[in-house]
CSV table of C-alpha atoms and ligand atoms in Angstrom, one decimal:
chain,number,residue,atom,x,y,z
A,1,UNK,CA,-8.2,28.3,-21.6
A,2,UNK,CA,-7.5,30.4,-24.7
A,3,UNK,CA,-4.9,32.4,-22.8
A,4,UNK,CA,-3.1,29.2,-21.9
A,5,UNK,CA,-3.2,27.8,-25.4
A,6,UNK,CA,-1.9,31.1,-26.9
A,7,UNK,CA,0.9,31.3,-24.4
A,8,UNK,CA,2.0,27.7,-25.1
A,9,UNK,CA,1.7,28.3,-28.9
A,10,UNK,CA,3.9,31.4,-28.6
A,11,UNK,CA,6.4,29.5,-26.5
A,12,UNK,CA,5.8,31.8,-23.6
A,13,UNK,CA,5.4,29.2,-20.8
A,14,UNK,CA,7.2,30.9,-17.9
A,15,UNK,CA,3.9,32.1,-16.4
A,16,UNK,CA,1.0,30.0,-17.4
A,17,UNK,CA,-2.4,31.1,-16.1
A,18,UNK,CA,-5.9,31.6,-17.3
A,19,UNK,CA,-9.1,32.8,-15.5
A,20,UNK,CA,-11.0,29.9,-13.9
A,21,UNK,CA,-8.3,27.4,-14.7
A,22,UNK,CA,-5.8,25.9,-12.2
A,23,UNK,CA,-2.5,25.1,-13.8
A,24,UNK,CA,-0.2,22.3,-12.6
A,25,UNK,CA,3.1,23.9,-13.7
A,26,UNK,CA,5.2,20.8,-12.8
A,27,UNK,CA,3.4,18.8,-15.4
A,28,UNK,CA,4.5,21.0,-18.4
A,29,UNK,CA,6.1,18.5,-20.8
A,30,UNK,CA,7.2,18.6,-24.4
A,31,UNK,CA,6.8,15.5,-26.5
A,32,UNK,CA,8.0,16.1,-30.0
A,33,UNK,CA,5.7,18.8,-31.4
A,34,UNK,CA,3.2,18.5,-28.6
A,35,UNK,CA,3.1,20.4,-25.3
A,36,UNK,CA,1.2,18.7,-22.5
A,37,UNK,CA,-0.1,20.4,-19.4
A,38,UNK,CA,-2.3,19.3,-16.6
A,39,UNK,CA,-5.1,21.8,-15.7
A,40,UNK,CA,-8.2,21.8,-13.7
A,41,UNK,CA,-11.3,23.5,-15.0
A,42,UNK,CA,-14.8,23.6,-13.5
A,43,UNK,CA,-15.3,20.2,-15.1
A,44,UNK,CA,-12.4,18.7,-13.3
A,45,UNK,CA,-8.8,17.8,-14.2
A,46,UNK,CA,-7.9,17.7,-17.9
A,47,UNK,CA,-4.9,17.1,-20.0
A,48,UNK,CA,-4.3,20.0,-22.4
A,49,UNK,CA,-2.4,19.1,-25.6
A,50,UNK,CA,-1.1,21.8,-27.9
A,51,UNK,CA,0.7,21.1,-31.2
A,52,UNK,CA,-0.1,18.3,-33.6
A,53,UNK,CA,1.7,14.9,-33.6
A,54,UNK,CA,0.9,11.3,-33.3
A,55,UNK,CA,0.5,11.7,-29.6
A,56,UNK,CA,-1.9,14.6,-30.2
A,57,UNK,CA,-3.9,12.4,-32.6
A,58,UNK,CA,-4.1,9.5,-30.2
A,59,UNK,CA,-5.3,11.5,-27.2
A,60,UNK,CA,-9.1,11.4,-27.1
A,61,UNK,CA,-10.8,14.7,-26.2
A,62,UNK,CA,-12.4,17.9,-27.4
A,63,UNK,CA,-10.7,20.3,-29.7
A,64,UNK,CA,-10.9,23.8,-28.2
A,65,UNK,CA,-9.3,26.9,-29.8
A,66,UNK,CA,-6.9,24.8,-31.8
A,67,UNK,CA,-5.8,22.6,-28.9
A,68,UNK,CA,-7.1,19.4,-27.4
A,69,UNK,CA,-8.7,19.2,-23.9
A,70,UNK,CA,-8.8,15.6,-22.8
A,71,UNK,CA,-10.3,13.8,-19.8
A,72,UNK,CA,-8.1,11.7,-17.5
A,73,UNK,CA,-9.5,8.5,-19.0
A,74,UNK,CA,-8.1,5.0,-18.9
A,75,UNK,CA,-7.5,5.2,-22.7
A,76,UNK,CA,-5.6,8.5,-22.4
A,77,UNK,CA,-3.6,7.1,-19.6
A,78,UNK,CA,-2.5,4.2,-21.8
A,79,UNK,CA,-1.5,6.7,-24.5
A,80,UNK,CA,0.5,8.7,-22.0
A,81,UNK,CA,2.3,5.6,-20.9
A,82,UNK,CA,3.3,4.9,-24.4
A,83,UNK,CA,4.9,8.3,-25.0
A,84,UNK,CA,6.2,9.0,-21.5
A,85,UNK,CA,7.6,5.8,-20.0
A,86,UNK,CA,8.0,7.2,-16.6
A,87,UNK,CA,4.2,7.4,-16.3
A,88,UNK,CA,4.0,3.6,-16.4
A,89,UNK,CA,4.8,1.6,-13.3
A,90,UNK,CA,8.1,-0.2,-12.9
A,91,UNK,CA,9.7,-2.9,-10.7
A,92,UNK,CA,12.5,-1.8,-8.4
A,93,UNK,CA,14.4,-4.9,-7.3
A,94,UNK,CA,16.1,-5.2,-4.0
A,95,UNK,CA,18.8,-2.5,-4.1
A,96,UNK,CA,16.7,0.5,-3.2
A,97,UNK,CA,14.2,1.1,-0.3
A,98,UNK,CA,10.6,1.3,-1.4
A,99,UNK,CA,7.4,2.5,0.3
A,100,UNK,CA,4.0,1.3,-0.5
A,101,UNK,CA,1.6,4.3,-0.4
A,102,UNK,CA,-1.7,2.8,-1.2
A,103,UNK,CA,-4.2,5.6,-2.2
A,104,UNK,CA,-7.7,4.4,-1.6
A,105,UNK,CA,-9.2,7.7,-2.8
A,106,UNK,CA,-7.2,8.2,-6.0
A,107,UNK,CA,-6.2,11.7,-4.8
A,108,UNK,CA,-3.3,11.2,-2.4
A,109,UNK,CA,-0.5,10.4,-4.9
A,110,UNK,CA,0.5,14.1,-5.6
A,111,UNK,CA,1.1,14.7,-1.9
A,112,UNK,CA,3.0,11.3,-1.7
A,113,UNK,CA,5.2,12.2,-4.6
A,114,UNK,CA,6.0,15.7,-3.1
A,115,UNK,CA,7.0,13.9,0.1
A,116,UNK,CA,9.2,11.3,-1.4
A,117,UNK,CA,10.8,13.3,-4.3
A,118,UNK,CA,14.5,13.5,-4.1
A,119,UNK,CA,14.8,11.0,-1.3
A,120,UNK,CA,16.7,7.7,-1.3
A,121,UNK,CA,13.4,5.7,-1.5
A,122,UNK,CA,11.0,4.9,-4.3
A,123,UNK,CA,7.2,5.0,-4.1
A,124,UNK,CA,4.8,2.2,-4.9
A,125,UNK,CA,1.9,4.6,-5.6
A,126,UNK,CA,-0.6,2.1,-6.9
A,127,UNK,CA,-1.1,-0.4,-4.1
A,128,UNK,CA,-4.5,-1.9,-3.3
A,129,UNK,CA,-5.8,-5.2,-2.1
A,130,UNK,CA,-8.9,-6.8,-3.5
A,131,UNK,CA,-10.6,-6.0,-0.2
A,132,UNK,CA,-9.8,-2.3,-0.6
A,133,UNK,CA,-11.2,-2.4,-4.2
A,134,UNK,CA,-14.4,-3.9,-2.9
A,135,UNK,CA,-14.7,-1.4,0.0
A,136,UNK,CA,-14.1,1.6,-2.3
A,137,UNK,CA,-15.9,0.4,-5.4
A,138,UNK,CA,-12.8,0.9,-7.5
A,139,UNK,CA,-10.9,-1.3,-10.1
A,140,UNK,CA,-7.2,-1.9,-10.6
A,141,UNK,CA,-7.6,0.2,-13.8
A,142,UNK,CA,-8.8,3.1,-11.7
A,143,UNK,CA,-5.9,2.7,-9.3
A,144,UNK,CA,-3.3,2.6,-12.0
A,145,UNK,CA,-4.9,5.5,-13.9
A,146,UNK,CA,-4.9,7.7,-10.8
A,147,UNK,CA,-1.2,6.9,-10.0
A,148,UNK,CA,-0.1,7.5,-13.6
A,149,UNK,CA,-1.8,10.9,-13.9
A,150,UNK,CA,-0.4,12.0,-10.5
A,151,UNK,CA,3.1,11.2,-11.7
A,152,UNK,CA,2.4,13.2,-14.8
A,153,UNK,CA,0.9,16.1,-12.8
A,154,UNK,CA,4.0,16.3,-10.6
A,155,UNK,CA,6.5,15.7,-13.4
A,156,UNK,CA,8.0,12.9,-11.3
A,157,UNK,CA,10.4,10.9,-13.4
A,158,UNK,CA,12.1,8.7,-10.8
A,159,UNK,CA,9.7,5.8,-11.3
A,160,UNK,CA,6.9,4.3,-9.3
A,161,UNK,CA,5.6,0.8,-8.6
A,162,UNK,CA,2.2,-0.8,-8.8
A,163,UNK,CA,1.4,-3.5,-6.2
A,164,UNK,CA,-1.4,-6.1,-6.4
A,165,UNK,CA,-1.5,-6.2,-2.7
A,166,UNK,CA,-2.5,-9.2,-0.6
A,167,UNK,CA,-3.6,-11.3,-3.5
A,168,UNK,CA,-4.8,-14.8,-2.7
A,169,UNK,CA,-6.6,-15.9,-5.8
A,170,UNK,CA,-5.2,-16.8,-9.1
A,171,UNK,CA,-7.8,-14.8,-11.0
A,172,UNK,CA,-6.7,-11.7,-9.1
A,173,UNK,CA,-3.1,-12.4,-9.8
A,174,UNK,CA,-3.8,-12.8,-13.5
A,175,UNK,CA,-5.9,-9.6,-13.4
A,176,UNK,CA,-3.1,-7.5,-11.8
A,177,UNK,CA,-0.3,-8.9,-14.0
A,178,UNK,CA,-2.4,-8.4,-17.2
A,179,UNK,CA,-2.7,-4.7,-16.4
A,180,UNK,CA,1.0,-4.3,-15.9
A,181,UNK,CA,1.3,-4.3,-12.2
A,182,UNK,CA,5.0,-4.5,-11.3
A,183,UNK,CA,4.7,-5.9,-7.8
A,184,UNK,CA,2.7,-8.8,-6.5
A,185,UNK,CA,2.2,-9.5,-2.8
A,186,UNK,CA,1.1,-13.0,-2.4
A,187,UNK,CA,-1.1,-13.5,0.7
A,188,UNK,CA,-0.5,-16.9,2.0
A,189,UNK,CA,-2.9,-16.7,5.0
A,190,UNK,CA,-5.3,-19.2,3.6
A,191,UNK,CA,-2.6,-21.8,3.4
A,192,UNK,CA,-1.3,-21.1,7.0
A,193,UNK,CA,-2.9,-23.3,9.7
A,194,UNK,CA,-3.8,-21.0,12.5
A,195,UNK,CA,-5.1,-23.8,14.7
A,196,UNK,CA,-1.5,-25.1,15.4
A,197,UNK,CA,-0.5,-22.1,17.6
A,198,UNK,CA,-3.0,-22.9,20.3
A,199,UNK,CA,-2.7,-26.7,20.2
A,200,UNK,CA,-1.2,-28.6,23.1
A,201,UNK,CA,2.3,-30.2,22.7
A,202,UNK,CA,0.6,-33.7,22.4
A,203,UNK,CA,-1.8,-32.5,19.7
A,204,UNK,CA,1.1,-31.0,17.8
A,205,UNK,CA,3.2,-34.1,18.1
A,206,UNK,CA,0.3,-36.3,17.0
A,207,UNK,CA,-0.5,-34.2,14.0
A,208,UNK,CA,3.1,-34.0,13.0
A,209,UNK,CA,3.5,-37.8,13.3
A,210,UNK,CA,0.8,-38.1,10.7
A,211,UNK,CA,2.8,-36.3,8.1
A,212,UNK,CA,4.7,-38.4,5.5
A,213,UNK,CA,8.0,-39.7,6.9
A,214,UNK,CA,10.0,-38.3,4.0
A,215,UNK,CA,8.7,-34.8,4.7
A,216,UNK,CA,9.5,-35.0,8.4
A,217,UNK,CA,13.0,-36.3,7.6
A,218,UNK,CA,13.6,-33.5,5.2
A,219,UNK,CA,12.8,-30.8,7.7
A,220,UNK,CA,14.6,-32.5,10.7
A,221,UNK,CA,17.7,-33.0,8.7
A,222,UNK,CA,17.8,-29.4,7.6
A,223,UNK,CA,16.9,-27.7,10.8
A,224,UNK,CA,17.6,-30.0,13.7
A,225,UNK,CA,20.8,-31.7,12.5
A,226,UNK,CA,22.4,-28.8,10.7
A,227,UNK,CA,22.5,-25.5,12.6
A,228,UNK,CA,21.4,-22.5,10.6
A,229,UNK,CA,24.2,-20.1,10.1
A,230,UNK,CA,23.0,-16.6,9.4
A,231,UNK,CA,25.3,-13.8,10.5
A,232,UNK,CA,23.4,-11.4,12.8
A,233,UNK,CA,20.5,-13.8,13.4
A,234,UNK,CA,19.8,-15.8,16.5
A,235,UNK,CA,18.2,-19.1,15.5
A,236,UNK,CA,17.5,-21.9,17.9
A,237,UNK,CA,15.4,-24.8,16.5
A,238,UNK,CA,13.8,-27.1,19.1
A,239,UNK,CA,12.0,-30.2,18.1
A,240,UNK,CA,8.7,-28.9,19.3
A,241,UNK,CA,9.0,-25.5,17.6
A,242,UNK,CA,10.1,-27.2,14.3
A,243,UNK,CA,7.1,-29.5,14.4
A,244,UNK,CA,4.9,-26.5,14.7
A,245,UNK,CA,6.6,-24.5,12.0
A,246,UNK,CA,6.3,-27.4,9.6
A,247,UNK,CA,2.6,-27.9,10.3
A,248,UNK,CA,2.0,-24.1,10.0
A,249,UNK,CA,4.1,-23.3,6.9
A,250,UNK,CA,4.6,-26.4,4.7
A,251,UNK,CA,1.4,-26.0,2.7
A,252,UNK,CA,2.0,-22.3,2.4
A,253,UNK,CA,5.5,-22.9,1.0
A,254,UNK,CA,4.0,-25.2,-1.6
A,255,UNK,CA,1.5,-22.5,-2.5
A,256,UNK,CA,4.3,-19.9,-2.9
A,257,UNK,CA,6.3,-22.2,-5.2
A,258,UNK,CA,3.3,-23.0,-7.3
A,259,UNK,CA,2.3,-19.4,-7.8
A,260,UNK,CA,5.9,-18.4,-8.6
A,261,UNK,CA,6.3,-21.2,-11.2
A,262,UNK,CA,3.0,-20.5,-12.9
A,263,UNK,CA,2.9,-16.7,-12.9
A,264,UNK,CA,6.2,-15.0,-12.0
A,265,UNK,CA,8.9,-17.2,-13.5
A,266,UNK,CA,7.4,-17.2,-17.1
A,267,UNK,CA,7.1,-13.4,-17.3
A,268,UNK,CA,9.3,-11.6,-19.7
A,269,UNK,CA,9.4,-8.5,-17.5
A,270,UNK,CA,10.5,-7.8,-14.0
A,271,UNK,CA,8.0,-8.1,-11.2
A,272,UNK,CA,8.8,-7.6,-7.5
A,273,UNK,CA,7.4,-10.7,-5.9
A,274,UNK,CA,6.6,-10.4,-2.3
A,275,UNK,CA,5.6,-13.1,0.1
A,276,UNK,CA,3.3,-12.1,2.9
A,277,UNK,CA,2.8,-14.3,5.9
A,278,UNK,CA,1.7,-11.3,8.1
A,279,UNK,CA,-2.1,-11.5,8.1
A,280,UNK,CA,-2.5,-14.5,10.2
A,281,UNK,CA,-3.1,-15.2,13.9
A,282,UNK,CA,0.5,-16.6,14.1
A,283,UNK,CA,3.5,-14.3,14.7
A,284,UNK,CA,6.4,-15.3,12.6
A,285,UNK,CA,9.4,-16.3,14.7
A,286,UNK,CA,12.9,-15.7,13.2
A,287,UNK,CA,13.2,-19.5,13.0
A,288,UNK,CA,9.9,-19.8,11.0
A,289,UNK,CA,11.0,-16.9,8.7
A,290,UNK,CA,14.4,-18.6,8.0
A,291,UNK,CA,12.7,-21.9,7.3
A,292,UNK,CA,10.3,-20.4,4.8
A,293,UNK,CA,13.1,-18.4,3.1
A,294,UNK,CA,15.5,-21.4,3.0
A,295,UNK,CA,12.9,-23.7,1.5
A,296,UNK,CA,12.0,-21.2,-1.1
A,297,UNK,CA,15.6,-20.7,-2.1
A,298,UNK,CA,16.1,-24.4,-2.4
A,299,UNK,CA,13.2,-24.6,-4.8
A,300,UNK,CA,14.5,-21.8,-6.9
A,301,UNK,CA,11.9,-19.3,-5.9
A,302,UNK,CA,13.3,-15.8,-6.1
A,303,UNK,CA,11.6,-13.2,-4.0
A,304,UNK,CA,11.8,-9.4,-3.7
A,305,UNK,CA,10.6,-9.2,-0.1
A,306,UNK,CA,9.0,-11.0,2.7
A,307,UNK,CA,6.5,-9.7,5.2
A,308,UNK,CA,6.6,-11.6,8.5
A,309,UNK,CA,4.1,-11.0,11.2
A,310,UNK,CA,6.2,-9.3,13.8
A,311,UNK,CA,5.7,-9.8,17.5
A,312,UNK,CA,3.4,-7.2,19.2
A,313,UNK,CA,0.7,-5.5,17.1
A,314,UNK,CA,0.8,-3.5,14.0
A,315,UNK,CA,-2.7,-2.2,14.0
A,316,UNK,CA,-3.8,0.2,11.2
A,317,UNK,CA,-3.2,3.9,11.7
A,318,UNK,CA,-1.7,3.9,15.2
A,319,UNK,CA,1.7,3.4,16.7
A,320,UNK,CA,3.3,0.0,17.5
A,321,UNK,CA,1.8,-1.9,20.4
A,322,UNK,CA,4.0,-4.3,22.2
A,323,UNK,CA,7.4,-5.0,23.8
A,324,UNK,CA,9.9,-2.8,21.9
A,325,UNK,CA,12.9,-4.6,23.3
A,326,UNK,CA,11.6,-8.0,22.1
A,327,UNK,CA,10.7,-6.4,18.8
A,328,UNK,CA,14.2,-5.1,18.4
A,329,UNK,CA,15.7,-8.5,19.1
A,330,UNK,CA,13.5,-10.2,16.6
A,331,UNK,CA,13.8,-7.5,14.0
A,332,UNK,CA,17.6,-7.9,14.1
A,333,UNK,CA,17.2,-11.6,13.2
A,334,UNK,CA,14.5,-10.9,10.6
A,335,UNK,CA,16.6,-8.2,8.9
A,336,UNK,CA,19.7,-10.5,9.0
A,337,UNK,CA,17.7,-13.3,7.3
A,338,UNK,CA,16.5,-11.0,4.6
A,339,UNK,CA,20.1,-9.8,3.9
A,340,UNK,CA,21.3,-13.5,3.9
A,341,UNK,CA,18.7,-14.4,1.2
A,342,UNK,CA,19.1,-11.1,-0.6
A,343,UNK,CA,15.7,-9.7,-0.4
A,344,UNK,CA,14.1,-6.9,1.5
A,345,UNK,CA,12.2,-7.1,4.8
A,346,UNK,CA,8.7,-5.9,4.2
A,347,UNK,CA,6.8,-4.1,7.0
A,348,UNK,CA,3.0,-4.2,6.5
A,349,UNK,CA,0.5,-1.9,8.2
A,350,UNK,CA,3.6,0.3,8.5
A,351,UNK,CA,1.8,3.6,8.9
A,352,UNK,CA,2.2,5.6,12.1
A,353,UNK,CA,4.7,3.1,13.7
A,354,UNK,CA,6.8,6.0,14.9
A,355,UNK,CA,8.3,4.3,18.0
A,356,UNK,CA,9.9,1.5,15.9
A,357,UNK,CA,10.7,3.4,12.6
A,358,UNK,CA,14.3,4.2,13.8
A,359,UNK,CA,14.9,0.5,14.6
A,360,UNK,CA,13.6,-0.5,11.2
A,361,UNK,CA,15.9,1.9,9.4
A,362,UNK,CA,18.8,0.9,11.5
A,363,UNK,CA,18.6,-2.9,11.3
A,364,UNK,CA,17.7,-3.1,7.6
A,365,UNK,CA,20.5,-0.7,6.8
A,366,UNK,CA,17.9,1.5,5.1
A,367,UNK,CA,16.9,-1.3,2.6
A,368,UNK,CA,13.3,-2.2,3.3
A,369,UNK,CA,9.9,-2.2,1.9
A,370,UNK,CA,7.3,-0.5,4.1
A,371,UNK,CA,3.6,-0.4,3.3
A,372,UNK,CA,1.1,2.3,4.3
A,373,UNK,CA,-2.4,2.6,3.1
A,374,UNK,CA,-5.0,4.0,5.4
A,375,UNK,CA,-3.1,6.9,6.9
A,376,UNK,CA,-3.7,9.1,3.8
A,377,UNK,CA,-7.4,8.5,4.3
A,378,UNK,CA,-7.1,9.8,7.8
A,379,UNK,CA,-5.2,12.8,6.6
A,380,UNK,CA,-8.1,13.4,4.2
A,381,UNK,CA,-10.5,13.1,7.1
A,382,UNK,CA,-8.4,15.6,9.0
A,383,UNK,CA,-8.9,18.1,6.1
A,384,UNK,CA,-12.6,17.6,6.3
A,385,UNK,CA,-12.6,18.1,10.1
A,386,UNK,CA,-10.8,21.4,9.5
A,387,UNK,CA,-12.8,22.9,6.7
A,388,UNK,CA,-16.2,21.2,6.6
A,389,UNK,CA,-17.2,20.5,10.2
A,390,UNK,CA,-20.8,19.6,9.4
A,391,UNK,CA,-19.7,16.9,6.9
A,392,UNK,CA,-17.2,15.7,9.5
A,393,UNK,CA,-19.8,15.4,12.2
A,394,UNK,CA,-22.1,13.4,9.9
A,395,UNK,CA,-19.3,11.1,8.9
A,396,UNK,CA,-18.2,10.6,12.5
A,397,UNK,CA,-21.7,9.8,13.7
A,398,UNK,CA,-22.1,7.3,10.8
A,399,UNK,CA,-18.8,5.7,11.7
A,400,UNK,CA,-19.9,5.2,15.3
A,401,UNK,CA,-23.2,3.7,14.1
A,402,UNK,CA,-21.5,1.3,11.8
A,403,UNK,CA,-18.4,0.5,13.8
A,404,UNK,CA,-19.3,-3.2,14.6
A,405,UNK,CA,-20.0,-3.9,11.0
A,406,UNK,CA,-16.6,-2.5,10.0
A,407,UNK,CA,-14.7,-4.7,12.5
A,408,UNK,CA,-15.4,-7.6,10.2
A,409,UNK,CA,-12.7,-6.4,7.9
A,410,UNK,CA,-10.0,-5.1,10.3
A,411,UNK,CA,-8.4,-6.2,13.5
A,412,UNK,CA,-8.4,-3.3,16.0
A,413,UNK,CA,-8.7,-2.8,19.7
A,414,UNK,CA,-10.7,0.4,19.5
A,415,UNK,CA,-12.4,1.6,22.7
A,416,UNK,CA,-15.5,3.4,21.4
A,417,UNK,CA,-16.4,4.7,24.8
A,418,UNK,CA,-13.1,6.5,25.1
A,419,UNK,CA,-13.9,8.8,22.1
A,420,UNK,CA,-15.0,12.2,23.2
A,421,UNK,CA,-18.8,12.7,22.4
A,422,UNK,CA,-19.3,14.8,19.3
A,423,UNK,CA,-21.8,17.1,21.1
A,424,UNK,CA,-19.1,18.1,23.5
A,425,UNK,CA,-16.5,19.0,20.9
A,426,UNK,CA,-16.4,22.4,19.2
A,427,UNK,CA,-15.9,22.8,15.5
A,428,UNK,CA,-12.4,24.1,16.1
A,429,UNK,CA,-11.5,21.0,18.1
A,430,UNK,CA,-12.7,18.5,15.5
A,431,UNK,CA,-9.3,17.9,13.9
A,432,UNK,CA,-8.1,16.8,17.4
A,433,UNK,CA,-9.9,13.5,16.8
A,434,UNK,CA,-7.2,12.7,14.4
A,435,UNK,CA,-4.7,12.9,17.2
A,436,UNK,CA,-6.5,10.3,19.3
A,437,UNK,CA,-6.0,6.5,18.6
A,438,UNK,CA,-9.6,5.3,19.2
A,439,UNK,CA,-11.1,8.0,16.9
A,440,UNK,CA,-8.3,7.3,14.3
A,441,UNK,CA,-9.2,3.6,14.3
A,442,UNK,CA,-12.9,4.3,14.2
A,443,UNK,CA,-12.6,6.4,11.0
A,444,UNK,CA,-9.8,4.2,9.6
A,445,UNK,CA,-11.8,1.1,9.4
A,446,UNK,CA,-15.1,2.6,8.3
A,447,UNK,CA,-13.8,4.2,5.1
A,448,UNK,CA,-15.5,1.7,2.8
A,449,UNK,CA,-18.9,2.1,4.5
A,450,UNK,CA,-18.6,5.9,4.5
A,451,UNK,CA,-17.5,6.2,0.8
A,452,UNK,CA,-20.2,3.7,-0.4
A,453,UNK,CA,-23.1,4.8,1.8
A,454,UNK,CA,-26.1,5.6,-0.3
A,455,UNK,CA,-29.4,7.4,0.3
A,456,UNK,CA,-32.8,5.9,-0.6
A,457,UNK,CA,-32.7,7.6,-4.0
A,458,UNK,CA,-29.3,6.0,-4.8
A,459,UNK,CA,-27.2,9.2,-4.3
A,460,UNK,CA,-24.1,9.0,-2.1
A,461,UNK,CA,-24.6,10.1,1.5
A,462,UNK,CA,-21.0,11.4,1.9
A,463,UNK,CA,-18.8,10.6,-1.1
A,464,UNK,CA,-19.8,13.4,-3.5
A,465,UNK,CA,-19.5,16.2,-0.9
A,466,UNK,CA,-16.3,14.6,0.5
A,467,UNK,CA,-14.6,14.5,-2.9
A,468,UNK,CA,-15.8,18.0,-3.8
A,469,UNK,CA,-14.3,19.4,-0.6
A,470,UNK,CA,-11.1,17.4,-1.2
A,471,UNK,CA,-10.8,18.8,-4.7
A,472,UNK,CA,-11.1,22.4,-3.4
A,473,UNK,CA,-8.6,21.6,-0.6
A,474,UNK,CA,-6.1,19.5,-2.6
A,475,UNK,CA,-3.1,21.7,-1.6
A,476,UNK,CA,-4.1,21.4,2.1
A,477,UNK,CA,-4.3,17.7,1.7
A,478,UNK,CA,-0.9,17.5,0.0
A,479,UNK,CA,0.6,19.6,2.8
A,480,UNK,CA,-0.8,17.3,5.4
A,481,UNK,CA,0.7,14.3,3.7
A,482,UNK,CA,4.1,15.9,3.3
A,483,UNK,CA,4.0,16.6,7.1
A,484,UNK,CA,2.7,13.2,8.1
A,485,UNK,CA,4.4,10.8,5.7
A,486,UNK,CA,7.5,13.1,5.9
A,487,UNK,CA,7.7,12.3,9.6
A,488,UNK,CA,7.7,8.6,8.7
A,489,UNK,CA,10.6,9.0,6.3
A,490,UNK,CA,12.6,11.1,8.7
A,491,UNK,CA,12.4,8.5,11.5
A,492,UNK,CA,13.1,5.7,9.0
A,493,UNK,CA,16.3,7.6,8.2
A,494,UNK,CA,15.4,8.8,4.7
B,515,LIG,ZN1,-0.1,-7.3,5.2
């Protein structure tokens, strides 16, 4: 470390190195009298601060050879945010494409930044749902800290977002906003009645007839008597379909409005407010999408994006399943509705949907929000399969043994029987599992169980060795992400 400090003190920063220390050269930053540098020692990543100033004083750490070596703590992250505004999350509005790159492990953001840097799209690096926090044992503080330090490490100054993803409860919304999250994805699934979709026409009519007359008149006047006029969208309201849409979405629209008025409208800062109606049993028709959007606009609710549930299946970690021609037809309408109401179409579970990415790029004119989350975990598993076969085998077996338990959290159509038996696969072939959909889904949905698994003595079954390996292989991991997420961007036209 002494060599590094001497070099910085003498202003000789063109080649920074020291024995036993990894230097993240892109992080080198001058703030007033203080030079900051991200390094990794045997103890882990540290922020090195050389040169006294208020920033130097505020950073909490150990003084070594006349410089400060500070841990990547929450407190130090807040200090960094104060002096380097680009390390704090920001809202993006609707005029630039954005990509949610949820990082469940807290180690994927450097690779994500390297992938997205210089492209016409901005990253939402901090993006986790409460379910993901529970499954990984992390907090929103952890998630933001990891993203901010990654941004610093990479010297990425184009801005990043922080999304409180799929929030349903007011306490969670308050929590995310209090910490400075800049995007909020409101999950309306608990206010969407999934029983309507499978009801008979008579049942629907009876339930609809029981609604207040004024409510029925409101909707009928707006959607049956006045034709919707959205250039580029095909919208045909029938009485029966409208009755269904009202029964399915009216309560959800009230919920969206209430949350907007209570939490978003009063804020003195910008927040990208997204409405999610995707995690339900009911696909969102273009008519339903328009109805929800139109009601929101009339109530003065401004949104950044809307995530409908598209036809077909957007399962985690694998390509689109469904009728691509129907998807294209409906996408054209969904995208036109988003343009009409001046927000972005949001595509959830957007990882690995290679067969429809070109359509998404085309119909949204490159202005979309797309979320990926689990695919970076699969890239991490690919690294483990390559470099630590014994750990991979143990994880794979554990995932098989706990698969049924994990399906409680995610909807997948995995065929466990179709996965090649571990005993018949050589070490060199282990990474091939990450090319096969059933194995991908198996490992995709068991991440929480794998990371949290504990031995009888309380130690972690996999997590410590997993993170140790990933630390040693961080460049391989980043390279895998550049390749995999890079393919997403290319097909999306970015
Ligand atoms: Zn979603």
